[in-house]
Short mmCIF file of C-alpha atoms in Angstrom, two decimals:
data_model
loop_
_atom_site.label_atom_id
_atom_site.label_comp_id
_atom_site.label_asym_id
_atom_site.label_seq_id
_atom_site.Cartn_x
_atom_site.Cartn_y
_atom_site.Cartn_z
CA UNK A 1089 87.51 79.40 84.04
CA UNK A 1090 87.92 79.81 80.51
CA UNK A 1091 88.81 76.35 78.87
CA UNK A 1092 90.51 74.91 76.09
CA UNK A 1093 90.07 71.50 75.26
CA UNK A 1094 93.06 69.30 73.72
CA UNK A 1095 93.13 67.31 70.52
CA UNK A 1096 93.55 64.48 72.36
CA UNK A 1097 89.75 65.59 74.18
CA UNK A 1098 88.15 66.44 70.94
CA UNK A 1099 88.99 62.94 69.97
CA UNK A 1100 87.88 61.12 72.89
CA UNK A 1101 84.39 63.38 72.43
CA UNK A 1102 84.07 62.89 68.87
CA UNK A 1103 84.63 58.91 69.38
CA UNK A 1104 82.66 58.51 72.55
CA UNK A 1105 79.72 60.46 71.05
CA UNK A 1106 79.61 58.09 68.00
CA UNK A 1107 79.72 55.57 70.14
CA UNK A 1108 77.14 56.54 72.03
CA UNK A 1109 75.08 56.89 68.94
CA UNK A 1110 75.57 53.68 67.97
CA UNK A 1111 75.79 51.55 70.46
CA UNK A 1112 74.04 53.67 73.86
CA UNK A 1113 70.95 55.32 72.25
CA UNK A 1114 69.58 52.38 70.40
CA UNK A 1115 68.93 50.42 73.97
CA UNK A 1116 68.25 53.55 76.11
CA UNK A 1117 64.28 53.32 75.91
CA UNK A 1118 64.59 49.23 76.10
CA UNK A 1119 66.50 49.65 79.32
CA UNK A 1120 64.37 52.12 80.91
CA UNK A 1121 61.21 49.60 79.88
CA UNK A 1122 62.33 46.97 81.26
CA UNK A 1123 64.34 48.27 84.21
CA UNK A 1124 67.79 45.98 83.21
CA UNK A 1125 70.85 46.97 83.02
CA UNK A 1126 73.23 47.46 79.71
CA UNK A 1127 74.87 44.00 80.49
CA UNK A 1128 75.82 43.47 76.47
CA UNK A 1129 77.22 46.94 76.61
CA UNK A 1130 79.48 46.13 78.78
CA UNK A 1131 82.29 44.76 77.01
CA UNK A 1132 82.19 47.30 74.72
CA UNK A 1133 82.49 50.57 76.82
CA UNK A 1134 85.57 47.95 77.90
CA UNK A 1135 86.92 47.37 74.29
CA UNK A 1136 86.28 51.42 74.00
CA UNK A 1137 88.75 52.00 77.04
CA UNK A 1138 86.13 53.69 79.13
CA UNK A 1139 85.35 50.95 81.97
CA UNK A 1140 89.09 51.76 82.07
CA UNK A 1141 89.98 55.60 81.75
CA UNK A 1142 90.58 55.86 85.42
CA UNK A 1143 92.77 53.10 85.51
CA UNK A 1144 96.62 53.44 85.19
CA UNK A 1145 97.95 51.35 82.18
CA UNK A 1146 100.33 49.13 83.98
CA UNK A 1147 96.72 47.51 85.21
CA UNK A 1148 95.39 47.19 81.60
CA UNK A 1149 93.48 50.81 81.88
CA UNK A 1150 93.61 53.18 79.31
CA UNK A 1151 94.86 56.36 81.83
CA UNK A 1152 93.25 59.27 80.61
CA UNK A 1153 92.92 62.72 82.56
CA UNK A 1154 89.94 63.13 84.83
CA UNK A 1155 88.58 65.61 82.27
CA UNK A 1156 88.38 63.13 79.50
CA UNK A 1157 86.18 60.77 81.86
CA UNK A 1158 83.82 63.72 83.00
CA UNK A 1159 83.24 64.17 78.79
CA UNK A 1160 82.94 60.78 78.63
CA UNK A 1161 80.10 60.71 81.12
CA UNK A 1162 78.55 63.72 79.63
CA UNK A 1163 78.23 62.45 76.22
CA UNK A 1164 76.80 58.72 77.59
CA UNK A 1165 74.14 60.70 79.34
CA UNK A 1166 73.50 62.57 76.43
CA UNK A 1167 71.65 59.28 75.38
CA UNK A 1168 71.25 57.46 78.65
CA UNK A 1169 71.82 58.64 81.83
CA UNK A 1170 71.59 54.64 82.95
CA UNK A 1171 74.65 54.02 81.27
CA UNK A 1172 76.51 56.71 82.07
CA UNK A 1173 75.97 56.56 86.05
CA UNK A 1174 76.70 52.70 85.41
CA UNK A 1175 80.20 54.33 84.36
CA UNK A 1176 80.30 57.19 86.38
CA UNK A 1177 80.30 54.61 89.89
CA UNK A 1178 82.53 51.81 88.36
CA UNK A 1179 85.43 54.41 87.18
CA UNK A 1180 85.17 57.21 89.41
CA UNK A 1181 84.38 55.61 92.61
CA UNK A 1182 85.76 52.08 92.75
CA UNK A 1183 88.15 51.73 90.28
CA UNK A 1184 89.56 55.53 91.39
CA UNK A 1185 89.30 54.44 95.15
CA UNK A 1186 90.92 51.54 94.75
CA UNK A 1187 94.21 53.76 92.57
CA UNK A 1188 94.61 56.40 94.87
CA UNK A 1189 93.57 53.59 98.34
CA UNK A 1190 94.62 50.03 97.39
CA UNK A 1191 97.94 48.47 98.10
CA UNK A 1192 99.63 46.48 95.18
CA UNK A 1193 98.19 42.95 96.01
CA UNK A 1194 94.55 44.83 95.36
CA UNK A 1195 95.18 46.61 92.20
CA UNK A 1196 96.48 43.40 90.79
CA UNK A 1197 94.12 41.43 92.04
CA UNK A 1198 90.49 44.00 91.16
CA UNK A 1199 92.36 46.90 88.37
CA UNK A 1200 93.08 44.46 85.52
CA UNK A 1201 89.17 42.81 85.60
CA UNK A 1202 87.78 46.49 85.92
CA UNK A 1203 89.59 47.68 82.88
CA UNK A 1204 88.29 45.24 80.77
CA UNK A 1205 84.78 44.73 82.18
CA UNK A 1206 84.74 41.82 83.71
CA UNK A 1207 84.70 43.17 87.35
CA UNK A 1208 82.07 45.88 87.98
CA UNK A 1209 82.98 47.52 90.96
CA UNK A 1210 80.12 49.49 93.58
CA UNK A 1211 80.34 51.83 96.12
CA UNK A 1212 78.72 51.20 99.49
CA UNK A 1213 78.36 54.32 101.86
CA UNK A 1214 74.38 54.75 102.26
CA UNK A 1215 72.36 53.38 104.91
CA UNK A 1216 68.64 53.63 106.50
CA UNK A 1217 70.05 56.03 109.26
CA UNK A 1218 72.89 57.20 107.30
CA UNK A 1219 72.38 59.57 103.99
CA UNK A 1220 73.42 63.14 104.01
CA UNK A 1221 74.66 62.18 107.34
CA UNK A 1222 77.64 60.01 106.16
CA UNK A 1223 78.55 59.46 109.90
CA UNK A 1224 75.88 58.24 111.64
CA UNK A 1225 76.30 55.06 109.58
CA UNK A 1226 76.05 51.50 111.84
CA UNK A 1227 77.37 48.74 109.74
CA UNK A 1228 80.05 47.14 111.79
CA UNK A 1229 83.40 45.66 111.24
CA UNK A 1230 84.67 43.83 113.82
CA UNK A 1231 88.47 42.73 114.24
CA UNK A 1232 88.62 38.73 114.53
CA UNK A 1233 91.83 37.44 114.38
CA UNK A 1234 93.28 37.74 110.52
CA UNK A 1235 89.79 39.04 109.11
CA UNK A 1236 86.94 41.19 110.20
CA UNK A 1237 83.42 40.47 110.55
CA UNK A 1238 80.49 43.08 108.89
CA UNK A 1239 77.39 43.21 110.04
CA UNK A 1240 74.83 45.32 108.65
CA UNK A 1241 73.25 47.08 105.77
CA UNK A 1242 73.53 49.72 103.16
CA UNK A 1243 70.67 50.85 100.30
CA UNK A 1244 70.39 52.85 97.37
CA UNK A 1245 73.67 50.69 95.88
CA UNK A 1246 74.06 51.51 92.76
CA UNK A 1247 75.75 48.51 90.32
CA UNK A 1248 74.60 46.12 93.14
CA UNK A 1249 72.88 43.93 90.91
CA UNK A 1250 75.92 43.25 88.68
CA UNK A 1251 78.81 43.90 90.49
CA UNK A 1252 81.41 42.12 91.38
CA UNK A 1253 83.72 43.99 93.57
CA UNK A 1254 81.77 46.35 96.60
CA UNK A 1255 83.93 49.36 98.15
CA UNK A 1256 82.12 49.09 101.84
CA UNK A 1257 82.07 51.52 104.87
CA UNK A 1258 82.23 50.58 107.94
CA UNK A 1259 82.79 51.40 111.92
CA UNK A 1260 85.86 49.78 113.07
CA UNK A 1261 85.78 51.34 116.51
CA UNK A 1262 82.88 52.87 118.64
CA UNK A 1263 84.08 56.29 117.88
CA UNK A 1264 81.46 58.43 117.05
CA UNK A 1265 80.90 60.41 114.02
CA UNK A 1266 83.04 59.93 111.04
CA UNK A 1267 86.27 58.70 113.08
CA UNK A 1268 86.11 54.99 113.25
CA UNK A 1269 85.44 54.36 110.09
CA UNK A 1270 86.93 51.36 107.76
CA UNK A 1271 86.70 50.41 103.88
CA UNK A 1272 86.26 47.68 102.97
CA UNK A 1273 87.07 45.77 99.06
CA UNK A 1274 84.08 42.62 99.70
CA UNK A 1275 83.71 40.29 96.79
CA UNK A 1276 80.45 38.92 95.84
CA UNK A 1277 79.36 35.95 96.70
CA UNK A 1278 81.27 36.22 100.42
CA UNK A 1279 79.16 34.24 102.95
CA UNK A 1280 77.11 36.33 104.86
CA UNK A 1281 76.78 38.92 102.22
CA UNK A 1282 73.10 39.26 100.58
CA UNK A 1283 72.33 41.34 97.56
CA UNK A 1284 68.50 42.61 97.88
CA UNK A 1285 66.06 42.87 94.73
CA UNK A 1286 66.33 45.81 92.53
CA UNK A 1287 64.65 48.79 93.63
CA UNK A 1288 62.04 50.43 90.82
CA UNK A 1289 62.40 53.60 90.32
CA UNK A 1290 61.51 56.94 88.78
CA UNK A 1291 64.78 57.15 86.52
CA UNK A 1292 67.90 55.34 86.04
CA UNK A 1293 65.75 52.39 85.50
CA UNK A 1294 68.73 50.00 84.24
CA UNK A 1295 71.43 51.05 87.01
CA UNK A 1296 70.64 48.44 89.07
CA UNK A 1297 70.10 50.12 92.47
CA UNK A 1298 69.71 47.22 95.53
CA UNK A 1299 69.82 46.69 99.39
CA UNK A 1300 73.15 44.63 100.82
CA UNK A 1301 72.60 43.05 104.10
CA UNK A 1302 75.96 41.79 106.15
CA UNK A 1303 75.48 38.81 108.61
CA UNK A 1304 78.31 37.85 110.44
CA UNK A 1305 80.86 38.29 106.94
CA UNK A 1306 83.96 37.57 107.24
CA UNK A 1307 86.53 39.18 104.73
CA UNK A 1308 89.73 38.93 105.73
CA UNK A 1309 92.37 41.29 106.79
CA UNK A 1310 93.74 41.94 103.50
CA UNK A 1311 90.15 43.31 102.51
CA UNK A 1312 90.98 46.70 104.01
CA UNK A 1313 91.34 49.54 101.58
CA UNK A 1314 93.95 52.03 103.31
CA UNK A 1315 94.59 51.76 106.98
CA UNK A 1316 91.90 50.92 109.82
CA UNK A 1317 90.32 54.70 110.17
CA UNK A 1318 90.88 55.74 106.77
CA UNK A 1319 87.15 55.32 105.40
CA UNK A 1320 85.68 58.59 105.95
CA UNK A 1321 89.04 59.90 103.80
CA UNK A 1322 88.16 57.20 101.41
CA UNK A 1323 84.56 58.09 101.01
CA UNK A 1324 85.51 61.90 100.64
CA UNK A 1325 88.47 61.16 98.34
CA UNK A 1326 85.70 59.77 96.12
CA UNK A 1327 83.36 62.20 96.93
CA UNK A 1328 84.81 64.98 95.51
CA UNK A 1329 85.28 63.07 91.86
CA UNK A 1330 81.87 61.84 92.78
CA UNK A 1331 79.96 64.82 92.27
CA UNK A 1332 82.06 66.04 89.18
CA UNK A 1333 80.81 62.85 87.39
CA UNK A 1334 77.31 63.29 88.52
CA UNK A 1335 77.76 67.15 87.17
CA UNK A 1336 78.79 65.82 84.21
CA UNK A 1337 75.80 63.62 84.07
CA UNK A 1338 73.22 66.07 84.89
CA UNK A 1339 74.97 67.82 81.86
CA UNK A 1340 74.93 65.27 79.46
CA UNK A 1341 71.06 64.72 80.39
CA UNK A 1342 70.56 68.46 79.78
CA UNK A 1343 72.43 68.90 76.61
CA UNK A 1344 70.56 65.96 75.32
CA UNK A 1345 67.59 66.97 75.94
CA UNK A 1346 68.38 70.49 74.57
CA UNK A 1347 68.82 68.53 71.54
CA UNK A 1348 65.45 67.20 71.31
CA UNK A 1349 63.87 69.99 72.13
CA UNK A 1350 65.73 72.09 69.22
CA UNK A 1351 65.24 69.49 66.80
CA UNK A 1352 61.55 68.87 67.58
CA UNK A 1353 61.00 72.84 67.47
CA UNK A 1354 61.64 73.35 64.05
CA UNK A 1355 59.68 70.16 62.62
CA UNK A 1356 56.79 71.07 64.79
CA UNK A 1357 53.99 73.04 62.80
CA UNK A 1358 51.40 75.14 64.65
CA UNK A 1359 49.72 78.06 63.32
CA UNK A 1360 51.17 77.93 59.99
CA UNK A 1361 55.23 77.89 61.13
CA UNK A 1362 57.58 76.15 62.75
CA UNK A 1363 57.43 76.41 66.51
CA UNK A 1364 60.63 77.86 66.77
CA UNK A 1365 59.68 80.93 65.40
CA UNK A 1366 57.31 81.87 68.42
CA UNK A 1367 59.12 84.12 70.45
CA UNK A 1368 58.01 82.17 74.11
CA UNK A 1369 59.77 78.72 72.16
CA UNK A 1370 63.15 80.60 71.60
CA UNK A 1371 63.53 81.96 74.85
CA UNK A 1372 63.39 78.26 76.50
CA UNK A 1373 66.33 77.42 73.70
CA UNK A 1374 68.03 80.56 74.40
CA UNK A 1375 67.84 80.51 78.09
CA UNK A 1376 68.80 76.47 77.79
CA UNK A 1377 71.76 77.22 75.70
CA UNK A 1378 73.51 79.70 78.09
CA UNK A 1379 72.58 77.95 81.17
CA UNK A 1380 74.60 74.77 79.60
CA UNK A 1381 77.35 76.89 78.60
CA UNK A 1382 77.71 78.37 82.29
CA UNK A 1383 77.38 74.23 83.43
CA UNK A 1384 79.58 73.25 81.08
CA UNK A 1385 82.33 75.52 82.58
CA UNK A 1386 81.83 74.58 86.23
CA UNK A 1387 82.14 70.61 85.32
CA UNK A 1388 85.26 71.21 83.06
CA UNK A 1389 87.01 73.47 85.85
CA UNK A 1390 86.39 71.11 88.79
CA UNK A 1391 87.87 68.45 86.14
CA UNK A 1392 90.29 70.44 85.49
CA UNK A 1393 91.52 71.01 88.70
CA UNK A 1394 91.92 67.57 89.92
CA UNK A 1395 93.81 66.44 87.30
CA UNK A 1396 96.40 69.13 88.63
CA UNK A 1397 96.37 67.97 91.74
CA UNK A 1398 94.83 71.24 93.17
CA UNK A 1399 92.24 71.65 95.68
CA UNK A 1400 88.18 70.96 93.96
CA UNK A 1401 85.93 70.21 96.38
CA UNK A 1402 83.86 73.98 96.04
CA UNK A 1403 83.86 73.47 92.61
CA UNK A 1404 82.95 69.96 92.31
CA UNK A 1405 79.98 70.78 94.68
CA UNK A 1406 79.08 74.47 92.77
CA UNK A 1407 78.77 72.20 89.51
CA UNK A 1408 76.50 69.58 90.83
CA UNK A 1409 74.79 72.31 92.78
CA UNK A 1410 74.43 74.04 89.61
CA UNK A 1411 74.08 70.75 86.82
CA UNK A 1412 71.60 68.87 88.64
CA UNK A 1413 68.86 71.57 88.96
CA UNK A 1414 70.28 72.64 85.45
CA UNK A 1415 69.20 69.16 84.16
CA UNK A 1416 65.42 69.29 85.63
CA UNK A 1417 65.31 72.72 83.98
CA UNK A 1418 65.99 72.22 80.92
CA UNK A 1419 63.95 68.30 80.60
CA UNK A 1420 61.12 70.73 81.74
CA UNK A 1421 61.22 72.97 79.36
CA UNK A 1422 62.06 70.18 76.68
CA UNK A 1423 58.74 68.38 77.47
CA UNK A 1424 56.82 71.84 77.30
CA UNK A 1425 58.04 72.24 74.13
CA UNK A 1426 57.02 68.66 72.97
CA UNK A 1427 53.05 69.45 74.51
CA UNK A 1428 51.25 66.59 74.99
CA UNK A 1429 53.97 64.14 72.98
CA UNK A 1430 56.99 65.04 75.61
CA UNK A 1431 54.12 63.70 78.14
CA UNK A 1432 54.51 60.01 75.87
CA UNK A 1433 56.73 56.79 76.51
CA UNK A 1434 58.37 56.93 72.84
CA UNK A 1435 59.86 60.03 73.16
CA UNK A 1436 63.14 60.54 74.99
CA UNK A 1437 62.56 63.56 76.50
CA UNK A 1438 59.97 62.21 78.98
CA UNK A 1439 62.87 59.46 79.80
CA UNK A 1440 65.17 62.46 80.50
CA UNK A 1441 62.97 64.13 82.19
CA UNK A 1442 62.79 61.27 85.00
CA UNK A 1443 66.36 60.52 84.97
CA UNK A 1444 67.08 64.57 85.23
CA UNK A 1445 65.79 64.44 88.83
CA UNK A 1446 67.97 61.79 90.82
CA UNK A 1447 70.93 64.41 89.73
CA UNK A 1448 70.25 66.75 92.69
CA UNK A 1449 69.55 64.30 95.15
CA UNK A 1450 72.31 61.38 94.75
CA UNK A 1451 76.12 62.04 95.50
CA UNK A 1452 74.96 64.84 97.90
CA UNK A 1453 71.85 66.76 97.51
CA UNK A 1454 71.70 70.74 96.39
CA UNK A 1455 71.28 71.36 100.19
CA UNK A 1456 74.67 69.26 101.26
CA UNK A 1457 76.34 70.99 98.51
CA UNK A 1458 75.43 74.48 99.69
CA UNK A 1459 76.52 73.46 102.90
CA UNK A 1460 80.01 72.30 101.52
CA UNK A 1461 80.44 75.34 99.54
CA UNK A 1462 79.15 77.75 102.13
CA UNK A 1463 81.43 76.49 104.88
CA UNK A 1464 84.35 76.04 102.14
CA UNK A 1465 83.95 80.20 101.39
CA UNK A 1466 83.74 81.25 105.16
CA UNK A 1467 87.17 78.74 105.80
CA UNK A 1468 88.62 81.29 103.79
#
């Protein structure tokens, strides 16, 4: 799909990318170091509008179309991939979960906080049994009265660390598969709910990624997001968005490191020349160029699509299909290109390279999304 972006998207890239700049790239290497999270970044992305952009204004968001959040996350990543899945799972899971799920008592009581940063919210699907296979998950809910009791656990939580507000999925009856499932809005610090240690891990250093263990919590009735049953719809519902964002993240990464590799090219003097006038060097750029290009198009028409309400879940899975091998390409070729400095700490394409590879595992891996997409083309 050809597209055409508006003013109104030119100016939310142009002012997100100097943002970015300023604000994003100057902490990227300290977070990775140090495996923290952007916690004084926070209330800016808020004051910015982005903790917000899924958020509909009458809760304090800032309401912008779903393909001014996917640029958003694209140019975050462009200079820290920590950041932008930090956004990425706040806006496009909870916050949107909680729009399109949430009765009115819930969006007043989570949207408002989310908007301006002081609620982080999480989403809570994976378990040790339960990855690509979303329903095989065990964590329990049951019925007691006016409230439910969980029991369980999930890992690989992203936000967990910091959030404040946990989207959880859980089995409400003994129905097997993905009927019987429940979501739950659980706030942290409910009795009974544990937050595990951060895990440490290849990439994403600063996203905060922990273990929840349920034992015997009780949330009451009015925790329910959508109707008993509902969950697997939730999860899906946010699925689908989901994997645009992470598209647009593997993008961002790739386009960033593109960047660095470009830049590095021409300053680099070997032989008696720039490196970027060996022919083997301009074939990475030029193959790197046009296989962002043909990303680029993928992420914009899945965005694209949802904001007019149209059917995206092929093309939200062909662009993370697509992105997040896109990303490890092109961080490869970046770090070839740098020799033995991309193999160094201080540069940022050996950071990108890292964070390049959670992008075809998390939010579905390549091989869920070529199931998705292969039984989506055989429907038809």
């Amino acid at each position: 799909m050809p597209y055409h972006l508006s003013d109104e998207q030119e100016i939310v890239r142009s002012s997100i990318r100097e943002f970015a700049e300023a604000e994003v790239k100057p902490l990227a290497a300290t977070l990775d170091r140090e495996h923290r999270p952007p916690l004084e970044t926070l209330p800016k992305l808020a004051e910015m509008g982005i903790l917000g952009m899924t958020i509909p204004a009458e809760y304090g968001g800032s309401a912008t179309d779903y393909l001014s959040f996917v640029i958003a996350i694209e140019e975050l990543a462009r200079v820290c991939a920590t950041t932008s899945v930090i956004v990425d799972v706040h806006g496009g899971l909870a916050c949107a979960n909680i729009v399109r799920w949430g009765n009115e008592e819930q969006k007043q009581k989570y949207l408002p906080g989310m908007a301006s940063g002081d609620i982080i919210g999480s989403f809570c699907l994976t378990e040790p049994s339960a990855g690509s296979d979303a329903g095989a998950l065990k964590t329990k809910a049951v019925k007691d009265g006016d409230s439910y009791v969980l029991n369980g656990q999930k890992i690989f939580i992203t936000n967990a660390g910091f959030a404040k507000v946990f989207c959880v999925l859980a089995r409400t009856s003994d129905e097997g598969g993905t009927r019987g499932i429940s979501a739950f809005l659980v706030d942290r610090g409910t009795p009974g709910f544990a937050i595990g240690d951060p895990e440490r891990k290849m990439g994403i250093r600063g996203s905060s990624t922990c273990a929840l263990q349920f034992s015997d919590c009780r949330v009451p009735a009015s925790a329910l997001l959508g109707n008993e049953g509902d969950g697997f719809k939730v999860a899906m519902s946010g699925l689908d968005g989901g994997r645009t964002g992470i598209a647009a993240q593997a993008l961002g990464i790739a386009q960033g490191a593109f960047e660095e590799m470009v830049d590095y090219a021409k300053q680099r003097v070997q032989f008696g020349k720039p490196i970027a006038e060996q022919q083997a060097i301009q074939w990475m750029i030029a193959d790197s160029a046009t296989e962002i290009a043909a990303g680029r198009s993928l992420v914009y028409e899945a965005a694209d699509l949802e904001d007019r309400h149209l059917p995206f879940s092929q093309q939200a899975s062909m662009a993370k299909l697509y992105c997040g091998p896109l990303a490890t390409r092109v961080t490869h070729r970046a770090v070839q290109v740098h020799g033995g400095n991309g193999y160094i700490e201080g540069y940022p394409v050996e950071r990108m390279y890292r964070d390049s590879r959670i992008t075809e595992i998390y939010e579905g891996t390549s091989e869920i999304q070529r199931m998705v997409i292969s039984r989506l083309v055989l429907r038809k």
